[in-house]
Coordinates of C-alpha atoms in Angstrom, one line a residue:
Chain A
M1 CA 3.0 -1.3 -21.7
K2 CA -0.5 -2.3 -20.7
T3 CA -3.5 -0.6 -22.1
L4 CA -6.8 -0.1 -20.3
A5 CA -8.5 -2.6 -22.5
Q6 CA -5.8 -5.2 -21.6
S7 CA -5.8 -4.6 -17.9
N8 CA -9.3 -3.8 -17.0
V9 CA -11.8 -5.4 -19.2
G10 CA -15.4 -4.2 -18.8
L11 CA -14.7 -1.1 -16.9
T12 CA -16.8 2.0 -17.4
A13 CA -15.0 5.3 -17.1
G14 CA -16.0 7.6 -14.4
P15 CA -17.3 11.1 -15.1
R16 CA -14.9 13.5 -16.7
R17 CA -14.3 16.5 -14.5
E18 CA -12.9 19.9 -15.6
L19 CA -10.4 21.1 -13.0
P20 CA -9.1 24.6 -12.8
I21 CA -5.3 24.8 -12.3
T22 CA -3.1 27.6 -11.1
W23 CA 0.5 27.8 -12.3
Q24 CA 3.4 28.7 -10.0
L25 CA 7.1 29.4 -10.7
S26 CA 8.9 26.1 -10.5
G27 CA 12.1 25.4 -8.5
H28 CA 14.0 25.1 -11.8
A29 CA 12.9 28.6 -12.8
R30 CA 13.8 30.0 -9.4
R31 CA 17.3 28.5 -9.7
L32 CA 17.8 29.8 -13.2
A33 CA 16.7 33.2 -12.0
T34 CA 19.2 33.0 -9.1
L35 CA 22.0 32.1 -11.6
A36 CA 21.1 34.9 -13.9
I37 CA 20.7 37.6 -11.2
A38 CA 23.8 36.5 -9.3
G39 CA 25.8 36.5 -12.6
L40 CA 24.7 40.0 -13.5
F41 CA 25.2 41.2 -9.9
F42 CA 28.8 40.0 -9.9
A43 CA 29.3 41.4 -13.4
V44 CA 28.3 44.8 -12.2
I45 CA 30.2 44.6 -8.9
T46 CA 33.5 43.3 -10.4
R47 CA 33.0 45.0 -13.8
R48 CA 33.8 41.6 -15.5
A49 CA 31.8 41.0 -18.6
E50 CA 32.4 37.2 -18.4
F51 CA 29.9 37.1 -15.5
A52 CA 27.3 38.6 -17.7
G53 CA 28.1 35.9 -20.3
L54 CA 27.7 33.3 -17.5
A55 CA 24.2 34.6 -16.9
A56 CA 23.3 34.5 -20.5
P57 CA 22.1 30.8 -20.9
A58 CA 19.9 31.1 -17.7
L59 CA 18.4 34.4 -18.9
L60 CA 17.6 33.0 -22.3
L61 CA 16.0 29.9 -20.8
L62 CA 13.8 32.1 -18.7
I63 CA 12.3 33.5 -21.9
G64 CA 10.1 30.4 -22.0
F65 CA 8.1 31.8 -19.1
R66 CA 6.0 33.7 -21.7
A67 CA 4.6 30.5 -23.2
D68 CA 0.8 29.8 -22.9
R69 CA -0.4 27.4 -20.4
P70 CA -3.9 25.8 -20.0
S71 CA -6.0 27.2 -17.2
A72 CA -8.0 23.9 -16.7
I73 CA -7.6 20.3 -17.5
G74 CA -10.0 17.3 -17.7
A75 CA -9.5 14.4 -15.4
E76 CA -11.2 11.0 -15.2
L77 CA -10.4 8.9 -12.1
I78 CA -11.6 5.3 -11.6
T79 CA -10.5 2.3 -9.6
S80 CA -10.3 -1.1 -11.2
A81 CA -12.6 -2.7 -8.7
K82 CA -14.9 -1.6 -5.9
Q83 CA -14.5 -4.9 -4.0
M84 CA -11.2 -6.6 -3.6
T85 CA -9.5 -9.2 -1.4
E86 CA -6.5 -8.7 0.8
G87 CA -3.3 -8.9 -1.3
E88 CA -5.2 -8.6 -4.6
D89 CA -3.7 -6.3 -7.2
G90 CA -5.8 -3.3 -8.0
A91 CA -5.2 -0.1 -10.0
V92 CA -6.3 3.5 -10.0
L93 CA -6.8 4.7 -13.5
L94 CA -6.4 8.4 -14.4
R95 CA -6.8 10.0 -17.8
L96 CA -5.8 13.7 -18.2
T97 CA -7.0 15.7 -21.1
G98 CA -5.8 19.2 -22.1
I99 CA -2.2 18.6 -21.3
D100 CA 0.5 16.5 -23.0
A101 CA 1.3 13.2 -21.3
D102 CA 5.0 14.0 -20.8
Q103 CA 4.1 17.2 -19.0
A104 CA 2.3 15.5 -16.2
H105 CA 3.8 13.3 -13.5
V106 CA 1.3 11.2 -11.6
R107 CA 2.0 9.6 -8.2
L108 CA -0.2 7.7 -5.8
H109 CA 0.2 8.6 -2.1
P110 CA -1.2 5.4 -0.6
A111 CA -3.3 5.4 2.6
P112 CA -2.3 3.2 5.5
W113 CA -2.5 -0.6 4.7
I114 CA -2.3 0.2 1.0
T115 CA 0.9 -0.5 -0.9
G116 CA 1.4 1.7 -4.0
G117 CA 3.5 1.2 -7.1
E118 CA 5.0 3.3 -9.8
S119 CA 2.7 4.9 -12.4
E120 CA 2.6 3.5 -15.9
L121 CA 1.3 5.4 -18.9
G122 CA -0.6 3.2 -21.3
D123 CA -0.8 3.7 -25.1
D124 CA -4.5 4.8 -24.6
G125 CA -3.6 7.8 -22.5
W126 CA -4.6 6.2 -19.1
H127 CA -2.2 6.4 -16.2
R128 CA -2.2 3.2 -14.3
L129 CA -1.3 3.4 -10.7
P130 CA -1.1 -0.1 -9.1
F131 CA -1.9 -0.7 -5.5
V132 CA -2.5 -3.6 -3.2
P133 CA -4.7 -3.5 0.0
Q134 CA -2.9 -5.3 2.8
R135 CA -5.7 -5.5 5.3
W136 CA -9.4 -6.2 5.1
G137 CA -12.0 -3.5 5.7
I138 CA -13.4 -0.5 3.9
R139 CA -10.2 1.2 3.0
P140 CA -9.4 4.6 1.5
V141 CA -6.9 4.0 -1.2
G142 CA -5.2 7.4 -0.8
T143 CA -4.7 10.4 -3.0
V144 CA -3.3 10.9 -6.5
E145 CA -1.0 13.8 -6.9
V146 CA -0.6 15.2 -10.4
T147 CA 2.4 17.5 -11.0
M148 CA 2.1 19.3 -14.2
S149 CA 4.8 21.5 -15.8
D150 CA 5.0 23.5 -19.0
R151 CA 7.3 22.3 -21.7
W152 CA 10.0 24.7 -20.5
R153 CA 9.8 23.4 -16.9
L154 CA 9.5 26.9 -15.7
T155 CA 6.1 26.8 -14.1
E156 CA 4.3 23.9 -12.4
S157 CA 1.0 23.1 -11.0
R158 CA -0.1 20.5 -8.5
L159 CA -3.4 18.8 -8.3
T160 CA -4.5 16.3 -5.6
M161 CA -7.4 14.0 -6.1
S162 CA -8.9 11.6 -3.5
V163 CA -9.4 8.1 -4.7
P164 CA -12.7 6.4 -3.7
S165 CA -12.5 3.8 -0.9
V166 CA -12.5 0.1 -1.8
T167 CA -14.2 -2.7 0.1
C168 CA -11.4 -5.1 0.9
R169 CA -12.6 -8.6 1.8
P170 CA -10.4 -10.8 4.1
Q171 CA -8.1 -13.3 2.5
P172 CA -10.0 -16.6 3.2
A173 CA -7.9 -19.1 5.1
V174 CA -7.1 -22.3 3.2
L175 CA -9.2 -25.3 4.2
D176 CA -9.4 -28.3 1.9
S177 CA -10.7 -31.0 4.2
L178 CA -14.0 -30.9 6.1
V179 CA -15.1 -31.7 9.6
V180 CA -18.2 -33.9 9.2
L181 CA -20.7 -34.8 11.9
H182 CA -21.3 -38.4 12.9
K183 CA -25.1 -38.0 12.7
L184 CA -26.1 -36.1 9.6
P185 CA -29.6 -34.7 9.2
A186 CA -31.9 -36.2 6.5
R187 CA -31.1 -33.6 3.9
L188 CA -29.6 -34.3 0.5
G189 CA -26.0 -33.4 0.2
E190 CA -22.5 -34.6 -0.5
H191 CA -21.3 -36.1 2.7
T192 CA -21.4 -39.9 3.0
S193 CA -23.6 -41.0 5.9
R194 CA -23.8 -44.4 7.6
R195 CA -27.4 -45.0 6.5
P196 CA -28.1 -46.7 3.2
G197 CA -29.5 -44.6 0.5
E198 CA -29.3 -43.3 -3.0
G199 CA -25.7 -42.2 -3.0
I200 CA -22.8 -43.5 -5.1
E201 CA -20.6 -44.9 -2.2
F202 CA -20.8 -48.7 -2.1
A203 CA -21.9 -50.0 1.3
G204 CA -22.4 -53.8 0.8
V205 CA -24.9 -56.3 -0.6
R206 CA -28.2 -57.7 0.6
D207 CA -30.9 -60.1 -0.6
F208 CA -33.2 -58.9 -3.3
V209 CA -36.8 -58.2 -2.4
P210 CA -39.6 -57.5 -4.8
G211 CA -39.7 -53.9 -5.8
D212 CA -35.9 -53.4 -5.8
R213 CA -34.4 -51.9 -9.0
Q214 CA -33.0 -54.7 -11.2
R215 CA -30.1 -52.6 -12.4
R216 CA -28.6 -52.8 -8.9
I217 CA -28.4 -56.6 -8.9
N218 CA -24.8 -57.7 -8.1
W219 CA -24.5 -60.6 -10.5
P220 CA -21.1 -62.0 -9.2
A221 CA -22.5 -62.1 -5.6
T222 CA -25.7 -63.7 -6.9
T223 CA -23.7 -66.4 -8.7
R224 CA -21.7 -67.2 -5.6
R225 CA -24.7 -67.2 -3.2
G226 CA -27.3 -68.7 -5.4
T227 CA -29.9 -66.1 -4.6
L228 CA -30.4 -62.6 -6.0
Q229 CA -28.1 -60.1 -4.3
L230 CA -28.4 -56.3 -4.5
N231 CA -25.8 -53.6 -4.2
V232 CA -26.4 -51.2 -1.3
F233 CA -25.1 -47.6 -1.3
T234 CA -24.8 -45.1 1.5
A235 CA -27.0 -42.0 1.6
E236 CA -25.4 -38.6 1.0
R237 CA -26.4 -35.9 3.3
A238 CA -25.7 -32.3 4.0
Q239 CA -25.0 -30.8 7.4
S240 CA -25.7 -27.5 9.0
V241 CA -22.5 -25.6 10.0
V242 CA -22.6 -22.5 12.1
I243 CA -19.4 -20.5 12.3
L244 CA -19.0 -18.4 15.5
M245 CA -16.6 -15.5 14.8
D246 CA -15.4 -13.9 18.1
V247 CA -14.3 -10.3 17.3
S248 CA -15.2 -8.9 20.7
T249 CA -11.5 -8.6 21.6
D250 CA -8.8 -7.6 19.2
V251 CA -5.3 -8.3 20.5
G252 CA -2.0 -8.6 18.7
E253 CA -0.1 -7.0 16.0
P254 CA -2.4 -5.2 13.5
G255 CA -2.7 -7.3 10.4
R256 CA -2.2 -10.5 12.5
S257 CA -4.4 -9.7 15.4
S258 CA -6.9 -12.1 16.8
A259 CA -9.8 -10.4 15.0
D260 CA -7.9 -10.5 11.7
L261 CA -7.3 -14.3 12.1
A262 CA -10.9 -14.9 13.2
V263 CA -12.3 -13.0 10.2
R264 CA -10.0 -14.8 7.7
A265 CA -10.7 -18.2 9.2
A266 CA -14.4 -17.6 9.2
A267 CA -14.4 -16.5 5.6
G268 CA -12.3 -19.5 4.4
T269 CA -14.4 -22.0 6.4
A270 CA -17.7 -20.5 5.2
M271 CA -16.6 -20.6 1.6
R272 CA -15.3 -24.2 1.9
Y273 CA -18.5 -25.6 3.4
L274 CA -20.7 -23.7 1.0
A275 CA -18.7 -25.2 -1.8
A276 CA -19.6 -28.6 -0.3
R277 CA -23.3 -27.7 -0.5
D278 CA -23.7 -27.6 3.3
R279 CA -26.0 -25.1 5.0
V280 CA -23.7 -22.5 6.5
G281 CA -24.5 -19.8 9.0
L282 CA -22.4 -17.2 10.7
I283 CA -22.7 -15.7 14.2
S284 CA -20.6 -12.6 14.8
F285 CA -19.7 -12.1 18.4
G286 CA -18.5 -8.6 18.6
S287 CA -19.6 -5.6 20.7
Q288 CA -23.1 -6.8 19.7
L289 CA -24.4 -10.2 18.5
Q290 CA -25.3 -10.6 14.8
W291 CA -26.0 -13.6 12.7
V292 CA -26.9 -15.0 9.3
A293 CA -29.1 -18.1 9.5
P294 CA -27.7 -21.2 7.8
A295 CA -28.5 -21.5 4.1
T296 CA -26.8 -22.6 0.9
G297 CA -25.7 -21.0 -2.3
R298 CA -23.8 -18.1 -3.7
R299 CA -26.2 -15.5 -2.2
Q300 CA -25.5 -17.0 1.2
A301 CA -21.8 -16.5 0.6
D302 CA -22.4 -12.8 -0.1
R303 CA -24.6 -12.5 3.0
I304 CA -21.9 -14.0 5.2
M305 CA -19.2 -11.8 3.6
N306 CA -21.4 -8.7 4.2
L307 CA -21.8 -9.6 7.8
I308 CA -18.0 -10.1 8.2
M309 CA -17.4 -6.6 6.7
T310 CA -20.1 -4.9 8.8
T311 CA -19.0 -2.6 11.5
W312 CA -19.9 -4.3 14.8
T313 CA -21.9 -1.6 16.5
T314 CA -25.4 -2.8 16.0
G315 CA -27.2 -6.1 16.8
H316 CA -28.4 -8.1 19.7
P317 CA -27.1 -8.2 23.3
L318 CA -24.2 -10.7 23.7
D319 CA -26.2 -12.6 26.4
M320 CA -28.3 -14.0 23.5
V321 CA -25.5 -16.2 22.3
S322 CA -26.6 -19.2 24.4
A323 CA -30.3 -18.6 23.6
L324 CA -30.2 -18.1 19.8
P325 CA -33.3 -19.0 17.9
H326 CA -33.5 -22.3 15.9
T327 CA -33.2 -20.4 12.6
A328 CA -29.8 -19.1 13.6
L329 CA -28.6 -22.2 15.4
P330 CA -30.5 -25.3 14.1
P331 CA -30.5 -28.4 16.3
G332 CA -27.7 -30.9 15.4
A333 CA -25.5 -28.2 13.8
L334 CA -21.8 -28.3 13.8
I335 CA -20.4 -25.2 15.5
I336 CA -16.9 -24.0 14.6
V337 CA -15.7 -21.2 16.8
F338 CA -12.8 -18.9 16.0
S339 CA -11.9 -17.1 19.1
P340 CA -9.0 -16.0 21.3
L341 CA -11.1 -17.2 24.3
L342 CA -10.6 -14.0 26.2
R343 CA -14.3 -13.3 26.9
L344 CA -15.6 -15.5 29.7
R345 CA -19.2 -14.8 28.5
L346 CA -18.4 -16.6 25.3
V347 CA -16.7 -19.5 27.2
E348 CA -19.8 -19.9 29.3
A349 CA -22.0 -19.9 26.2
L350 CA -19.8 -22.6 24.6
R351 CA -20.3 -24.8 27.7
A352 CA -24.0 -24.3 27.5
L353 CA -24.1 -25.1 23.8
R354 CA -22.2 -28.3 24.4
E355 CA -24.5 -29.3 27.2
R356 CA -27.4 -28.9 24.7
G357 CA -25.7 -31.5 22.5
F358 CA -24.1 -29.4 19.9
A359 CA -20.8 -30.5 18.4
V360 CA -18.4 -27.6 19.0
I361 CA -14.9 -27.2 17.8
V362 CA -12.9 -24.2 19.0
V363 CA -10.0 -22.8 16.9
D364 CA -7.8 -20.6 19.1
V365 CA -6.7 -17.5 17.3
L366 CA -4.7 -15.9 20.1
L367 CA -1.2 -15.3 19.0
A368 CA -0.3 -12.3 21.2
Q369 CA 1.3 -12.8 24.6
P370 CA 1.3 -10.2 27.4
R371 CA 4.4 -8.2 27.3
G372 CA 5.5 -5.9 30.1
R373 CA 8.4 -3.5 30.5
A374 CA 11.4 -5.1 31.8
G375 CA 11.3 -3.4 35.1
A376 CA 13.7 -3.7 37.9
G377 CA 13.6 -5.6 41.2
R378 CA 10.3 -6.2 42.8
Y379 CA 8.2 -4.9 39.9
R380 CA 9.8 -7.2 37.5
V381 CA 9.0 -10.2 39.7
V382 CA 5.4 -9.0 40.1
A383 CA 5.0 -8.6 36.3
E384 CA 6.4 -12.0 35.7
L385 CA 4.1 -13.5 38.3
A386 CA 1.1 -11.7 36.7
R387 CA 2.1 -13.1 33.3
R388 CA 2.3 -16.6 34.7
I389 CA -1.1 -16.3 36.4
W390 CA -2.6 -15.1 33.1
R391 CA -1.1 -18.0 31.2
M392 CA -2.4 -20.5 33.8
E393 CA -5.9 -19.0 33.5
Q394 CA -5.8 -19.3 29.8
E395 CA -4.6 -22.9 30.0
A396 CA -7.4 -23.6 32.6
I397 CA -10.0 -22.2 30.2
R398 CA -8.9 -24.4 27.4
F399 CA -8.6 -27.5 29.7
S400 CA -12.1 -27.0 31.0
L401 CA -13.5 -26.9 27.5
R402 CA -11.6 -30.0 26.5
E403 CA -12.9 -31.8 29.6
I404 CA -16.5 -31.3 28.5
G405 CA -15.8 -32.5 25.0
I406 CA -15.0 -29.3 23.1
P407 CA -11.7 -29.7 21.3
V408 CA -9.5 -26.6 21.3
V409 CA -6.9 -26.3 18.5
A410 CA -4.6 -23.4 17.9
W411 CA -4.1 -21.7 14.5
D412 CA -1.2 -19.4 13.7
G413 CA -2.9 -17.6 10.7
Q414 CA -0.2 -18.8 8.3
A415 CA -0.7 -22.6 7.9
P416 CA -3.8 -24.0 6.2
L417 CA -6.7 -24.6 8.7
D418 CA -6.4 -28.3 7.7
E419 CA -3.4 -28.7 10.0
P420 CA -5.0 -27.8 13.3
L421 CA -8.3 -29.5 12.3
A422 CA -6.7 -32.7 11.0
P423 CA -7.6 -34.9 14.0
Y424 CA -11.3 -34.0 13.4
T425 CA -11.4 -34.2 9.6
R426 CA -10.3 -37.8 9.4
R427 CA -13.3 -39.3 11.2
P428 CA -16.8 -37.9 11.9
V429 CA -17.3 -35.8 15.0
V430 CA -19.7 -37.2 17.4
N431 CA -22.7 -35.0 18.1
G432 CA -26.0 -35.4 20.0
Chain B
M1 CA 18.2 3.0 -10.8
N2 CA 17.4 6.2 -12.7
N3 CA 17.1 8.1 -9.4
V4 CA 20.6 6.9 -8.3
R5 CA 22.1 7.9 -11.7
S6 CA 20.5 11.4 -11.6
L7 CA 21.6 11.8 -8.0
L8 CA 25.1 10.8 -9.0
A9 CA 25.1 13.3 -11.8
V10 CA 24.0 16.1 -9.5
S11 CA 26.7 15.2 -7.0
L12 CA 29.4 15.1 -9.6
L13 CA 28.3 18.4 -11.2
A14 CA 28.0 20.1 -7.8
A15 CA 31.4 18.9 -6.7
G16 CA 32.9 19.8 -10.1
S17 CA 31.6 23.4 -10.0
L18 CA 32.8 23.8 -6.4
A19 CA 36.3 22.6 -7.2
W20 CA 36.4 24.6 -10.5
A21 CA 35.5 27.8 -8.7
A22 CA 37.7 27.2 -5.6
L23 CA 40.9 26.1 -7.2
P24 CA 43.6 27.4 -6.8
V25 CA 42.7 28.2 -3.2
T26 CA 46.0 30.1 -2.6
G27 CA 45.3 32.5 -5.5
A28 CA 42.0 33.8 -4.1
R29 CA 41.5 37.0 -2.1
A30 CA 40.6 37.0 1.6
G31 CA 37.2 35.6 2.5
A32 CA 37.4 32.7 0.0
K33 CA 37.8 30.0 2.6
P34 CA 34.6 30.8 4.6
I35 CA 32.7 31.0 1.3
L36 CA 34.2 27.7 0.3
I37 CA 33.1 26.1 3.5
A38 CA 29.6 27.6 3.1
A39 CA 29.4 26.3 -0.5
I40 CA 30.4 22.8 0.6
C41 CA 27.7 22.9 3.3
C42 CA 25.1 24.0 0.7
A43 CA 26.1 21.2 -1.7
V44 CA 26.0 18.6 1.0
F45 CA 22.6 19.7 2.4
G46 CA 21.2 20.1 -1.1
L47 CA 22.2 16.5 -1.9
A48 CA 20.8 15.3 1.4
R49 CA 17.5 17.0 0.6
L50 CA 17.4 15.4 -2.8
A51 CA 18.1 12.0 -1.4
A52 CA 15.6 12.4 1.4
A53 CA 12.9 13.5 -1.0
G54 CA 13.2 10.1 -2.8
S55 CA 13.3 8.1 0.4
R56 CA 10.3 10.0 1.7
V57 CA 8.2 8.9 -1.3
R58 CA 9.4 5.3 -0.8
T59 CA 8.6 5.4 2.9
A60 CA 5.1 6.7 2.2
S61 CA 4.5 3.9 -0.3
D62 CA 5.6 1.2 2.2
A63 CA 3.6 2.7 5.1
K64 CA 1.5 0.1 6.8
G65 CA 0.8 1.7 10.2
L66 CA -2.2 3.4 11.4
P67 CA -2.5 7.1 10.7
A68 CA -2.6 7.7 14.5
D69 CA 1.0 6.5 14.7
S70 CA 2.3 9.8 13.5
L71 CA 0.5 11.6 16.3
F72 CA 2.4 9.9 19.1
L73 CA 6.0 10.4 18.1
S74 CA 8.8 10.3 20.6
T75 CA 10.8 13.4 21.3
P76 CA 13.9 12.3 19.2
D77 CA 11.6 11.4 16.3
R78 CA 9.7 14.7 16.6
L79 CA 13.0 16.6 16.7
W80 CA 14.3 14.6 13.7
Q81 CA 11.1 15.4 11.8
Q82 CA 11.4 19.1 12.6
A83 CA 15.1 19.1 11.5
S84 CA 14.3 17.4 8.3
S85 CA 11.4 19.9 7.6
A86 CA 13.9 22.7 8.2
L87 CA 16.3 21.0 5.8
F88 CA 13.6 20.9 3.2
A89 CA 12.7 24.5 3.6
V90 CA 16.1 26.1 2.8
P91 CA 16.9 26.6 -0.9
W92 CA 20.3 25.0 -0.8
P93 CA 21.0 24.9 -4.6
Q94 CA 20.4 28.7 -4.9
L95 CA 22.7 29.4 -2.0
L96 CA 25.3 27.1 -3.7
I97 CA 25.1 29.0 -6.9
V98 CA 25.6 32.3 -5.1
A99 CA 28.5 30.9 -3.1
V100 CA 30.2 29.4 -6.2
L101 CA 29.9 32.7 -8.1
G102 CA 31.3 34.5 -5.1
L103 CA 34.2 32.1 -5.0
E104 CA 34.9 32.8 -8.7
A105 CA 34.7 36.5 -8.2
L106 CA 37.3 36.4 -5.4
H107 CA 39.8 34.9 -7.8
P108 CA 41.9 36.9 -10.3
R109 CA 40.3 37.6 -13.7
R110 CA 40.1 34.5 -15.9
P111 CA 37.3 34.8 -18.5
W112 CA 37.4 31.4 -20.1
H113 CA 37.4 29.8 -16.6
T114 CA 34.3 31.7 -15.7
A115 CA 32.5 30.7 -18.9
V116 CA 33.3 27.0 -18.2
L117 CA 31.9 27.4 -14.7
G118 CA 28.7 28.8 -16.2
V119 CA 28.3 25.8 -18.4
V120 CA 28.9 23.4 -15.4
L121 CA 26.4 25.3 -13.3
L122 CA 23.8 25.1 -16.0
G123 CA 24.4 21.3 -16.3
Y124 CA 24.0 21.1 -12.5
L125 CA 20.6 22.9 -12.7
V126 CA 19.3 20.7 -15.5
A127 CA 20.5 17.5 -13.7
L128 CA 18.9 18.8 -10.5
Q129 CA 15.6 19.3 -12.3
V130 CA 15.7 15.9 -13.8
A131 CA 16.4 14.3 -10.4
E132 CA 13.6 16.2 -8.7
S133 CA 10.9 15.7 -11.3
G134 CA 11.9 12.3 -12.5
A135 CA 11.5 13.6 -16.1
R136 CA 13.4 12.1 -18.9
L137 CA 16.4 14.2 -20.2
A138 CA 14.7 14.2 -23.6
V139 CA 12.1 16.8 -22.4
F140 CA 14.9 19.3 -22.3
G141 CA 15.6 18.9 -26.0
V142 CA 13.3 21.8 -26.8
Q143 CA 15.6 24.1 -24.8
L144 CA 18.8 23.1 -26.7
P145 CA 18.7 26.1 -29.2
L146 CA 18.4 28.5 -26.3
I147 CA 21.2 26.8 -24.3
A148 CA 23.4 26.9 -27.5
A149 CA 22.6 30.6 -28.0
G150 CA 23.4 31.3 -24.3
I151 CA 26.7 29.4 -24.5
A152 CA 27.6 31.4 -27.7
L153 CA 26.9 34.6 -25.8
A154 CA 29.1 33.4 -23.0
G155 CA 31.8 32.8 -25.5
L156 CA 31.4 36.3 -26.9
S157 CA 31.6 37.7 -23.5
V158 CA 34.9 35.8 -22.9
A159 CA 36.2 37.1 -26.1
A160 CA 35.2 40.7 -25.2
A161 CA 36.8 40.3 -21.8
A162 CA 40.0 39.0 -23.4
L163 CA 40.3 42.1 -25.6
P164 CA 42.7 44.8 -24.2
A165 CA 40.8 47.8 -22.8
S166 CA 40.9 50.8 -25.0
A167 CA 41.0 53.2 -22.1
S168 CA 42.4 52.6 -18.7
G169 CA 39.6 54.3 -16.9
S170 CA 36.8 52.6 -14.9
G171 CA 34.3 53.2 -17.6
S172 CA 35.6 50.5 -19.9
G173 CA 34.6 47.7 -17.5
W174 CA 31.1 49.1 -17.1
L175 CA 30.8 49.4 -20.9
A176 CA 31.7 45.7 -21.3
V177 CA 29.1 44.6 -18.8
L178 CA 26.4 46.8 -20.4
A179 CA 27.4 45.4 -23.8
G180 CA 27.0 41.9 -22.5
V181 CA 23.6 42.5 -21.0
A182 CA 22.5 44.2 -24.2
A183 CA 23.6 41.3 -26.3
I184 CA 21.6 38.9 -24.0
V185 CA 18.5 41.0 -24.2
A186 CA 18.8 41.3 -28.0
V187 CA 19.2 37.5 -28.5
G188 CA 16.4 36.9 -26.1
L189 CA 14.0 39.2 -28.0
A190 CA 15.1 37.7 -31.3
L191 CA 14.6 34.1 -30.4
P192 CA 11.2 32.7 -31.5
V193 CA 9.8 31.2 -28.3

């Protein structure tokens, strides 16, 4: 059995609260009373003493009703973490004082999108109620129900406590490889550029000129050619990556909707590029437009994650997407778009960005297909026709984007993002 | 697994008490058959309620849908929900106890048989409490002396009932019942609880 110290290192206990409780007759007591009264009733009616004997055990067990019971108990309720990730194991911890552990039964009634488990009682007196959030967002965990009974099981009391909400971050999509631009800005980083520089990637040899560092002389080449030859290395540069997350439309099965996929893909992509020391920014295209300007580092990761978790009700008008300031969309940046491509305003903005020379890659996160009722006769034909027209429109949108040099790849939300992006991670993407 | 075992125990004890009280069907007075049918219904509904309570908890744990889903139920689902709520509201075990005792009372006098029925019904109530609360059987250990005293009193009542009546008048039956009740009260007051 796990103890609090083993399972939740570094936790500080929440405030202890004194909760008044009221005791009520339990179902067991009611049934015993029924057996006793019915036995006595039949004994009197039939004048048979054995029925009174039948009532004896039940009547004697009801004597325990006189026992003392506490009028209040102490309760400490905490969650193992305030911030979690989808699918991560969490726990609600509850410690009750003023009542024996075997007299209390604790159960978690999970809220939607929370999966609960059976309660475990640790050696340290803490009840551990495991739970797993299944979908990102600020999620209420649910309620904890404590059912207490006296040691005779004749009275019981129920107590319900709300568990504080947890902030559940999206499960970042897996992305190992990177899409790198053909022309990298002159900023120190980790991507190998085509220009010579101070990196560690060998590019070739050239003649020595006065002023060059002697430690870079390539002696085998010097011996072969008869003149001093110098090793040349490529420069290592960082790029600016702007992720455009389209959550303006949310279609599909909850948990695997277009917004869910866009959010997970944006989180995974941002974390991957930040790990490669690139400057990463995020544009959230929701009911309003919001952005985080590109930057590097751990704090930027927090800023991006905070924007992803923000409710999309405040920000700038959506028309601004094609006229964003340079701080939000630096020249020469790589733009990776996660969108179901259902908003024509966004499609137009992508065209405008491409015309301005940005390298844009669109990852299509639309899984849902229109479904209509299987009607009869004419209506069925019309519905099928409407579906076909819709599909053709969608194909036309994607075709028009490819025609102007914006690759559109589809992602199903299950496979790593490397799979759809593979054609663009093997060689640099041309920009400018 | 524990839930299944306790549900099985409750089922066996309910069926056992029913069969014990009902047999032999031919020897009972008029009215035994309707009571037997009612008792069987009570046992079945009681077990269904117990099983449904367990599955309700599991369903709530596995719930993934939005809370609004429960607001837009179809008519069959809504009817099923109302029926299951009604099923939960009726105290089926209490009705089963009354029906079983009624069945026993409709049979000719058989004191030892009634005492055994009392023990089986007590076992049914304890098993039901274990199944409902999920408590370990060990928590009932503290009640063992009381149960033993109760069973001893039941044995005494069987012995008293088996004695031939000193007088043939109706007062002897009353006196036996009163003596039984007095013995229960005396033991109850004497036990240190």
